[in-house]
């Protein structure tokens, strides 16, 4: 089918493409703090719910096509930090939106609004990520596409006319302007302080529904404490799909807007007196929030499950460095726990058997670099989406008539021993930590992946992953395990997955990691 549909007339020849509003970050990396330098961080957040919400239809993004929403359980936000190390090399801005995905095209629109501000204030990096909630607005246009729009798109392609994407333009303008305003506000809120880092195993809170099951078990926490004694900021990073509220079931309407567990984690952390920022981790295709699966015998609908999970993640993050007794007396909600135990004999306390972890102070070194590049799309479904103008991604044609996109990867260092892989999609965790699917024996194609896990190549640090940042390119699956639909026979069991359906292509993983390693080697 994708071969029959005419090409999109919006596409630009790659030789005519001019890169605009890309921010490369720092031109040099530091190995140690500059004398007298200190961390600086500013925080801001804005609601992204348009003023006319409830009065006109908005499409949800994450599950069903054309699902209209008029109501909300909570708020859809952008949360923002501006950060630097006081070295004078420039400020970096990071904004994370409660939505399922955000195209690089739209990231650059926000940067365009900040172009003069960034130049005047030495902002060298502007980055827009998502929490990946499946119950937010459709900010990509994929879920808004209707049959009549598809017919109109094919007709326009045949006539040589340009297309409008399916995405809601009014909604995007709200997101552009409010996100830009949040970045400005975070910049003006910057103050000096200290940065701390901790991590704790939280394997019981995540599950991987794919086979084999591979996921990163840790929750990572940064804590910024301003010298002024003002409100501290907690930055959390872990991989889990916020996908519970958006699915329609017998006990869940599925058409009520929600930031999913992220909102309720934030509520707990805000109540304790902190700002909250969340960076999505290496979520792969099927890594889910797990605590709600059993509910400890509680009879909860999907929304109530989300609230419980989100709150408990908040308590977990707050209590990481505390003792079990301190968690019970200083963090836990005694009323909540009492009600839970009264409703189920199998109810468990999140802090039971708790072992605290240490927190270390990070020296004021913040290095950030990004790289833009083109990637040839070879997934027929994604090419079809592009031909029909259903998404906002940058699309180009090369001299061989290949359909390409432009995207970005990044590399960040917090202090001297915390490093971050920044990817534009949903990265399979085995690419970061290793796993059987990187081997010939454990992969669908019977070959080894071209690279070892990144932790083996960058092994002098805690290696984190910020995912779905500066673009939304779908699943980043090891090339040797890629397939539009894959059957795998291992240890006498036949398993099926369709990860490749929502991937940009069969070489996405090797290409993105090659570009990432090229960037790392430029500085390290």
Coordinates of C-alpha atoms in Angstrom, one line a residue:
X1 CA 0.0 0.0 0.0
X2 CA 2.8 2.4 0.9
X3 CA 4.3 2.0 -2.5
X4 CA 1.1 3.0 -4.2
X5 CA 0.5 6.2 -2.2
X6 CA 2.1 9.2 -4.0
X7 CA 4.8 11.1 -2.2
X8 CA 4.0 14.1 0.1
X9 CA 4.6 17.4 -1.7
X10 CA 5.7 19.0 1.6
X11 CA 8.9 16.9 1.5
X12 CA 12.1 18.8 0.7
X13 CA 15.1 17.5 -1.3
X14 CA 17.9 16.8 1.2
X15 CA 20.3 19.1 -0.7
X16 CA 17.9 22.0 -0.2
X17 CA 17.3 21.4 3.5
X18 CA 18.6 24.1 5.8
X19 CA 19.0 23.3 9.4
X20 CA 17.5 25.9 11.7
X21 CA 17.1 26.2 15.4
X22 CA 19.5 23.3 16.3
X23 CA 21.5 23.8 19.5
X24 CA 24.7 21.8 19.8
X25 CA 25.5 22.6 23.4
X26 CA 29.0 23.2 24.8
X27 CA 31.9 23.5 22.4
X28 CA 34.2 22.1 25.1
X29 CA 33.8 19.8 28.0
X30 CA 35.3 20.3 31.5
X31 CA 37.0 17.5 33.4
X32 CA 36.9 19.3 36.8
X33 CA 35.1 22.4 38.2
X34 CA 36.5 25.8 37.4
X35 CA 37.7 27.5 40.6
X36 CA 34.9 29.3 42.4
X37 CA 32.2 27.8 40.2
X38 CA 28.9 26.5 41.6
X39 CA 25.8 24.8 40.3
X40 CA 22.9 27.0 39.2
X41 CA 19.4 25.8 38.6
X42 CA 16.0 27.4 38.0
X43 CA 12.6 25.7 37.9
X44 CA 9.3 26.5 36.3
X45 CA 6.1 24.8 35.2
X46 CA 3.0 25.8 33.2
X47 CA -0.4 24.1 32.6
X48 CA -0.8 23.2 28.9
X49 CA -4.6 22.8 29.0
X50 CA -6.0 25.4 26.6
X51 CA -8.4 28.0 27.8
X52 CA -11.2 26.6 25.6
X53 CA -10.8 23.0 26.8
X54 CA -14.2 21.4 27.5
X55 CA -15.8 23.8 25.0
X56 CA -14.4 22.3 21.8
X57 CA -13.2 18.8 20.9
X58 CA -9.6 17.8 21.5
X59 CA -8.1 14.5 20.4
X60 CA -6.3 12.3 22.9
X61 CA -3.0 10.6 21.9
X62 CA -1.8 7.2 22.9
X63 CA -4.5 4.6 22.2
X64 CA -7.6 4.9 19.9
X65 CA -7.7 6.9 16.7
X66 CA -10.1 9.8 16.9
X67 CA -10.8 9.6 20.7
X68 CA -12.3 13.0 21.8
X69 CA -11.9 14.3 25.3
X70 CA -13.8 17.0 27.1
X71 CA -12.8 16.3 30.7
X72 CA -9.7 15.8 32.8
X73 CA -8.7 14.0 36.0
X74 CA -5.7 16.2 36.7
X75 CA -3.4 18.7 34.8
X76 CA -1.3 18.4 31.7
X77 CA 1.9 20.4 32.3
X78 CA 5.3 21.3 31.0
X79 CA 8.0 21.2 33.7
X80 CA 11.3 23.0 33.1
X81 CA 14.7 23.4 34.5
X82 CA 17.5 25.7 33.4
X83 CA 20.9 24.6 34.6
X84 CA 24.6 25.4 34.4
X85 CA 27.8 24.9 36.4
X86 CA 28.8 28.5 36.7
X87 CA 31.7 28.1 34.3
X88 CA 30.4 30.7 31.9
X89 CA 30.2 28.2 29.0
X90 CA 26.4 28.7 28.8
X91 CA 23.0 27.6 30.2
X92 CA 21.1 24.5 29.2
X93 CA 17.3 24.4 29.2
X94 CA 15.2 21.2 29.5
X95 CA 11.4 21.1 29.3
X96 CA 9.4 17.9 29.6
X97 CA 5.8 17.9 28.4
X98 CA 3.0 15.6 29.6
X99 CA 2.3 14.0 26.2
X100 CA 3.0 10.9 24.3
X101 CA 5.4 12.4 21.7
X102 CA 6.6 15.6 20.2
X103 CA 8.2 15.9 16.8
X104 CA 11.6 17.6 16.2
X105 CA 9.7 20.0 13.9
X106 CA 7.8 21.3 16.9
X107 CA 10.9 21.3 19.2
X108 CA 12.4 23.7 16.7
X109 CA 9.3 25.9 16.7
X110 CA 9.8 26.4 20.4
X111 CA 13.5 27.2 19.9
X112 CA 12.5 29.7 17.3
X113 CA 10.4 31.6 19.8
X114 CA 13.4 31.7 22.2
X115 CA 16.1 32.5 19.6
X116 CA 16.7 36.1 20.6
X117 CA 16.4 35.3 24.3
X118 CA 18.9 32.4 24.0
X119 CA 21.4 34.6 22.2
X120 CA 21.1 37.4 24.8
X121 CA 21.4 35.1 27.8
X122 CA 24.0 32.6 26.5
X123 CA 21.6 29.6 26.4
X124 CA 23.5 27.0 24.4
X125 CA 21.1 24.1 24.6
X126 CA 17.3 24.0 24.5
X127 CA 15.7 20.5 24.8
X128 CA 12.1 19.4 24.8
X129 CA 11.1 15.9 26.0
X130 CA 7.9 14.2 27.0
X131 CA 6.7 12.0 29.9
X132 CA 5.1 9.8 27.2
X133 CA 1.7 9.7 28.9
X134 CA -0.9 7.8 26.8
X135 CA -3.8 9.9 28.2
X136 CA -2.7 13.4 27.1
X137 CA -3.4 15.4 24.0
X138 CA -2.5 14.1 20.5
X139 CA 0.5 16.4 19.9
X140 CA 1.6 14.4 16.8
X141 CA -1.5 14.2 14.7
X142 CA -1.3 10.4 14.4
X143 CA -4.4 9.8 16.5
X144 CA -6.4 12.6 14.8
X145 CA -6.3 11.1 11.3
X146 CA -9.7 10.3 10.0
X147 CA -10.6 8.4 6.7
X148 CA -11.7 11.6 5.0
X149 CA -8.4 13.2 5.8
X150 CA -6.5 10.3 4.3
X151 CA -8.6 10.6 1.1
X152 CA -7.9 14.3 1.0
X153 CA -4.1 13.7 1.6
X154 CA -3.9 11.2 -1.3
X155 CA -5.8 13.6 -3.6
X156 CA -3.5 16.5 -2.7
X157 CA -0.4 14.4 -3.3
X158 CA -1.7 13.5 -6.8
X159 CA -2.5 17.1 -7.6
X160 CA 0.9 18.3 -6.4
X161 CA -0.6 20.3 -3.6
X162 CA 0.9 20.7 -0.1
X163 CA -0.6 19.1 3.0
X164 CA -1.6 20.2 6.4
X165 CA -0.7 17.6 9.1
X166 CA -3.5 16.2 11.2
X167 CA -2.2 17.7 14.4
X168 CA -4.3 20.4 16.1
X169 CA -2.6 23.7 15.2
X170 CA -4.3 25.7 18.0
X171 CA -3.1 23.2 20.6
X172 CA 0.5 23.3 19.3
X173 CA 0.5 27.1 19.5
X174 CA -0.6 26.9 23.2
X175 CA 2.2 24.4 23.8
X176 CA 4.8 26.5 21.9
X177 CA 4.1 29.7 23.7
X178 CA 3.6 28.3 27.2
X179 CA 6.7 26.1 27.0
X180 CA 8.8 29.0 25.8
X181 CA 7.4 31.1 28.7
X182 CA 8.3 28.3 31.1
X183 CA 11.9 28.3 29.9
X184 CA 12.2 32.0 30.2
X185 CA 10.8 31.8 33.8
X186 CA 13.1 29.0 34.7
X187 CA 16.1 31.0 33.5
X188 CA 15.1 34.0 35.6
X189 CA 14.6 31.6 38.6
X190 CA 18.2 30.3 38.5
X191 CA 20.1 30.4 41.7
X192 CA 23.2 28.9 43.1
X193 CA 23.3 25.7 45.1
X194 CA 24.6 22.2 45.5
X195 CA 23.6 19.1 43.5
X196 CA 23.2 15.6 45.0
X197 CA 22.7 12.2 43.3
X198 CA 21.3 8.9 44.6
X199 CA 19.9 5.7 43.0
X200 CA 17.9 2.8 44.4
X201 CA 16.8 -0.5 43.0
X202 CA 13.0 -0.4 42.4
X203 CA 12.6 -3.6 40.4
X204 CA 9.2 -4.3 42.0
X205 CA 7.7 -1.2 40.5
X206 CA 8.3 -2.1 36.8
X207 CA 7.5 -5.0 34.5
X208 CA 8.4 -5.8 30.9
X209 CA 5.6 -7.6 29.1
X210 CA 8.0 -8.6 26.3
X211 CA 10.0 -11.8 26.2
X212 CA 12.8 -11.8 27.3
X213 CA 12.1 -9.4 30.1
X214 CA 14.8 -6.7 30.3
X215 CA 14.5 -3.4 32.1
X216 CA 16.6 -1.0 34.1
X217 CA 15.7 -1.6 37.7
X218 CA 17.0 1.6 39.3
X219 CA 15.3 4.9 40.0
X220 CA 17.7 7.8 39.8
X221 CA 17.3 11.0 41.8
X222 CA 19.1 14.4 41.5
X223 CA 18.4 16.9 44.3
X224 CA 19.3 20.5 43.9
X225 CA 19.6 22.5 47.2
X226 CA 19.8 26.3 46.7
X227 CA 22.2 28.2 49.1
X228 CA 19.3 30.6 49.8
X229 CA 17.4 27.9 51.7
X230 CA 14.6 28.1 49.2
X231 CA 12.6 25.3 47.7
X232 CA 14.7 22.4 46.5
X233 CA 14.2 20.6 43.2
X234 CA 14.0 16.8 42.8
X235 CA 14.8 15.4 39.3
X236 CA 13.8 11.8 38.8
X237 CA 14.7 9.4 36.0
X238 CA 13.3 5.9 35.4
X239 CA 11.7 4.0 32.6
X240 CA 8.0 3.2 32.7
X241 CA 5.1 3.8 30.3
X242 CA 2.4 6.1 31.8
X243 CA -0.3 4.1 30.0
X244 CA -2.9 3.1 32.5
X245 CA -5.6 5.8 32.4
X246 CA -5.8 6.1 28.6
X247 CA -7.0 2.6 27.9
X248 CA -10.7 2.0 27.7
X249 CA -11.9 -1.0 29.8
X250 CA -15.0 -2.0 31.6
X251 CA -14.0 0.0 34.6
X252 CA -12.3 2.9 32.8
X253 CA -13.8 5.3 30.2
X254 CA -10.4 6.0 28.6
X255 CA -11.4 9.4 27.4
X256 CA -10.5 11.5 30.4
X257 CA -7.3 13.5 30.1
X258 CA -4.5 12.7 32.6
X259 CA -0.8 13.0 33.0
X260 CA -1.1 9.4 34.5
X261 CA 1.2 8.5 37.4
X262 CA 3.5 11.5 36.9
X263 CA 1.0 13.9 38.2
X264 CA 0.5 12.0 41.5
X265 CA 4.2 11.4 42.0
X266 CA 4.6 15.2 41.7
X267 CA 1.7 15.8 44.2
X268 CA 3.6 13.8 46.9
X269 CA 6.9 15.5 46.2
X270 CA 5.3 18.9 46.1
X271 CA 3.6 18.3 49.4
X272 CA 7.0 17.5 50.9
X273 CA 8.2 20.9 49.8
X274 CA 10.1 20.1 46.6
X275 CA 9.8 21.1 42.9
X276 CA 9.5 18.0 40.7
X277 CA 11.0 17.2 37.3
X278 CA 10.8 13.8 35.5
X279 CA 12.9 12.5 32.6
X280 CA 11.5 9.4 31.0
X281 CA 14.1 6.5 30.9
X282 CA 14.8 3.6 28.6
X283 CA 11.2 2.3 28.3
X284 CA 11.5 0.0 25.3
X285 CA 8.1 -1.0 23.9
X286 CA 6.4 -2.8 26.8
X287 CA 7.9 -1.6 30.1
X288 CA 5.1 -0.7 32.4
X289 CA 4.2 0.6 35.8
X290 CA 3.9 -2.6 37.8
X291 CA 2.7 -1.9 41.3
X292 CA -0.9 -1.7 40.3
X293 CA -1.0 -5.2 38.7
X294 CA -1.8 -7.0 42.0
X295 CA -3.1 -4.0 44.0
X296 CA -2.4 -6.1 47.1
X297 CA -6.0 -7.4 46.9
X298 CA -7.4 -3.9 46.6
X299 CA -10.4 -3.4 44.3
X300 CA -9.3 -0.4 42.3
X301 CA -10.2 0.8 38.8
X302 CA -7.5 1.9 36.4
X303 CA -7.5 5.5 37.5
X304 CA -7.3 4.6 41.2
X305 CA -4.4 2.2 40.3
X306 CA -2.6 5.1 38.7
X307 CA -3.0 7.3 41.7
X308 CA -1.8 4.6 44.0
X309 CA 1.3 3.9 41.8
X310 CA 2.2 7.5 41.4
X311 CA 1.9 8.3 45.0
X312 CA 4.0 5.3 46.0
X313 CA 6.7 6.3 43.5
X314 CA 6.7 9.7 45.1
X315 CA 7.2 8.2 48.6
X316 CA 9.9 5.9 47.2
X317 CA 11.9 8.9 45.7
X318 CA 11.6 10.9 48.9
X319 CA 12.6 8.0 51.1
X320 CA 15.7 6.7 49.2
X321 CA 18.3 7.8 51.7
X322 CA 16.1 7.4 54.9
X323 CA 15.9 4.4 57.2
X324 CA 12.8 2.3 57.4
X325 CA 11.7 4.0 60.6
X326 CA 12.3 7.4 59.0
X327 CA 10.2 6.4 56.0
X328 CA 7.4 5.3 58.3
X329 CA 7.4 8.5 60.4
X330 CA 8.5 11.2 57.9
X331 CA 7.3 10.1 54.5
X332 CA 4.5 7.5 54.6
X333 CA 0.9 8.5 54.6
X334 CA -0.3 6.7 57.8
X335 CA -4.0 7.2 56.9
X336 CA -3.5 5.8 53.4
X337 CA -1.7 2.8 54.7
X338 CA -4.2 2.2 57.5
X339 CA -7.1 2.3 55.0
X340 CA -5.2 -0.1 52.6
X341 CA -4.6 -2.6 55.4
X342 CA -8.2 -2.5 56.5
X343 CA -9.4 -3.3 53.0
X344 CA -7.0 -6.2 52.2
X345 CA -5.2 -8.8 54.3
X346 CA -2.5 -9.0 51.6
X347 CA -1.8 -5.2 51.6
X348 CA 2.0 -4.5 51.8
X349 CA 3.8 -1.4 53.1
X350 CA 6.1 0.1 50.5
X351 CA 8.8 0.8 53.1
X352 CA 8.7 -2.6 54.8
X353 CA 12.3 -4.1 54.8
X354 CA 13.6 -0.8 53.5
X355 CA 17.4 -0.4 53.1
X356 CA 18.6 3.2 52.6
X357 CA 21.1 4.2 49.9
X358 CA 23.7 6.9 50.1
X359 CA 23.6 10.2 48.4
X360 CA 26.7 11.9 47.0
X361 CA 27.4 15.5 46.2
X362 CA 28.3 16.2 42.6
X363 CA 31.1 18.7 41.8
X364 CA 29.8 21.6 39.6
X365 CA 30.6 20.2 36.2
X366 CA 27.8 20.2 33.7
X367 CA 28.7 19.2 30.1
X368 CA 26.1 18.9 27.3
X369 CA 26.4 18.2 23.6
X370 CA 24.0 17.3 20.9
X371 CA 24.3 16.1 17.3
X372 CA 21.7 16.3 14.5
X373 CA 21.8 13.8 11.6
X374 CA 19.6 12.3 8.9
X375 CA 18.2 8.8 9.0
X376 CA 16.7 6.8 6.1
X377 CA 13.3 5.4 6.9
X378 CA 12.6 1.9 5.8
X379 CA 9.5 1.0 7.8
X380 CA 6.6 1.0 5.3
X381 CA 4.0 2.0 8.0
X382 CA 6.1 5.1 9.1
X383 CA 6.7 6.0 5.4
X384 CA 2.9 5.8 4.8
X385 CA 2.2 8.0 7.8
X386 CA 4.7 10.5 6.3
X387 CA 3.1 10.4 2.9
X388 CA -0.3 11.0 4.3
X389 CA 0.9 14.0 6.4
X390 CA -0.3 12.4 9.6
X391 CA 2.7 13.4 11.7
X392 CA 4.9 16.5 12.1
X393 CA 8.3 15.0 11.7
X394 CA 10.9 16.6 9.3
X395 CA 10.8 14.5 6.0
X396 CA 13.4 14.8 3.2
X397 CA 14.2 13.0 -0.1
X398 CA 17.8 12.1 -0.9
X399 CA 19.3 11.7 -4.4
X400 CA 18.3 8.0 -4.5
X401 CA 14.7 8.9 -3.6
X402 CA 15.1 7.5 -0.1
X403 CA 12.8 9.1 2.5
X404 CA 14.7 10.5 5.4
X405 CA 14.1 12.3 8.6
X406 CA 16.2 14.6 10.7
X407 CA 16.6 13.9 14.4
X408 CA 19.0 14.4 17.3
X409 CA 21.0 12.5 20.0
X410 CA 22.8 13.9 23.0
X411 CA 25.4 13.3 25.7
X412 CA 25.3 14.9 29.1
X413 CA 27.6 14.8 32.1
X414 CA 26.5 15.7 35.7
X415 CA 29.6 16.1 37.8
X416 CA 32.4 13.7 36.8
X417 CA 30.7 10.3 37.2
X418 CA 27.1 10.6 36.2
X419 CA 26.5 10.5 32.4
X420 CA 23.4 10.5 30.3
X421 CA 22.5 9.0 26.9
X422 CA 19.9 11.2 25.3
X423 CA 17.8 9.5 22.6
X424 CA 14.8 10.7 20.5
X425 CA 12.7 7.6 20.9
X426 CA 11.8 4.6 23.1
X427 CA 15.1 2.9 23.6
X428 CA 15.3 -0.9 24.2
X429 CA 17.0 -1.1 27.6
X430 CA 19.3 -3.9 26.4
X431 CA 21.1 -1.4 24.3
X432 CA 22.0 0.4 27.5
X433 CA 22.5 -2.4 30.0
X434 CA 22.9 -5.5 27.9
X435 CA 20.7 -8.6 27.4
X436 CA 20.2 -11.7 25.4
X437 CA 18.6 -10.0 22.4
X438 CA 22.0 -8.4 21.6
X439 CA 23.3 -12.0 20.9
X440 CA 22.8 -14.2 17.9
X441 CA 21.3 -16.9 20.1
X442 CA 18.7 -14.6 21.7
X443 CA 17.8 -12.5 18.7
X444 CA 15.1 -12.8 16.1
X445 CA 17.6 -12.6 13.2
X446 CA 20.2 -14.9 14.6
X447 CA 23.0 -12.3 14.6
X448 CA 25.0 -10.4 17.2
X449 CA 24.2 -6.7 17.5
X450 CA 27.0 -4.6 16.1
X451 CA 27.8 -2.9 19.5
X452 CA 28.1 -4.2 23.0
X453 CA 25.8 -2.6 25.6
X454 CA 26.7 1.1 26.2
X455 CA 27.5 0.4 29.9
X456 CA 30.4 -1.7 28.7
X457 CA 31.7 1.1 26.5
X458 CA 31.1 3.9 29.0
X459 CA 31.9 2.1 32.2
X460 CA 33.4 4.8 34.5
X461 CA 30.1 6.2 35.7
X462 CA 26.4 5.8 36.5
X463 CA 24.9 5.8 33.0
X464 CA 21.4 7.1 32.7
X465 CA 19.0 7.5 29.7
X466 CA 16.8 10.4 28.9
X467 CA 14.3 9.1 26.3
X468 CA 11.9 10.6 23.8
X469 CA 13.8 13.9 23.9
X470 CA 13.8 16.4 21.1
X471 CA 11.8 14.1 18.8
X472 CA 9.5 11.1 18.8
X473 CA 10.9 8.3 16.5
X474 CA 9.2 5.3 18.0
X475 CA 10.9 2.1 19.3
X476 CA 14.7 1.9 19.0
X477 CA 15.1 -1.9 18.7
X478 CA 18.4 -3.7 18.2
X479 CA 18.9 -4.3 14.5
X480 CA 19.4 -8.0 15.0
X481 CA 16.1 -8.3 16.8
X482 CA 14.1 -6.0 14.5
X483 CA 11.0 -7.1 12.7
X484 CA 7.6 -5.7 11.8
X485 CA 6.3 -8.8 13.4
X486 CA 8.6 -11.3 15.1
X487 CA 8.2 -14.9 16.3
X488 CA 10.9 -16.1 18.6
X489 CA 11.3 -19.7 19.8
X490 CA 13.4 -19.9 22.9
X491 CA 13.6 -22.7 25.5
X492 CA 10.6 -24.5 24.1
X493 CA 8.4 -21.4 24.0
X494 CA 7.1 -19.5 21.1
X495 CA 6.7 -15.7 21.6
X496 CA 5.5 -12.9 19.4
X497 CA 6.2 -9.2 19.3
X498 CA 5.5 -6.3 16.9
X499 CA 8.0 -3.7 18.1
X500 CA 9.1 -2.9 14.6
X501 CA 5.7 -1.6 13.6
X502 CA 6.3 1.6 15.5
X503 CA 10.0 1.9 14.8
X504 CA 11.5 4.3 12.2
X505 CA 13.4 1.4 10.7
X506 CA 15.5 -1.7 10.8
X507 CA 18.8 0.1 11.5
X508 CA 17.6 2.8 13.9
X509 CA 19.5 1.3 16.9
X510 CA 22.8 1.0 15.2
X511 CA 22.5 4.3 13.5
X512 CA 21.5 6.2 16.6
X513 CA 24.2 4.6 18.7
X514 CA 26.8 5.2 16.0
X515 CA 25.9 8.9 16.0
X516 CA 25.9 9.0 19.8
X517 CA 29.3 7.4 20.0
X518 CA 30.7 9.8 17.4
X519 CA 29.5 12.6 19.6
X520 CA 31.0 11.1 22.8
X521 CA 34.4 10.6 21.0
X522 CA 34.4 14.2 20.0
X523 CA 34.7 15.2 23.6
X524 CA 35.9 12.0 25.4

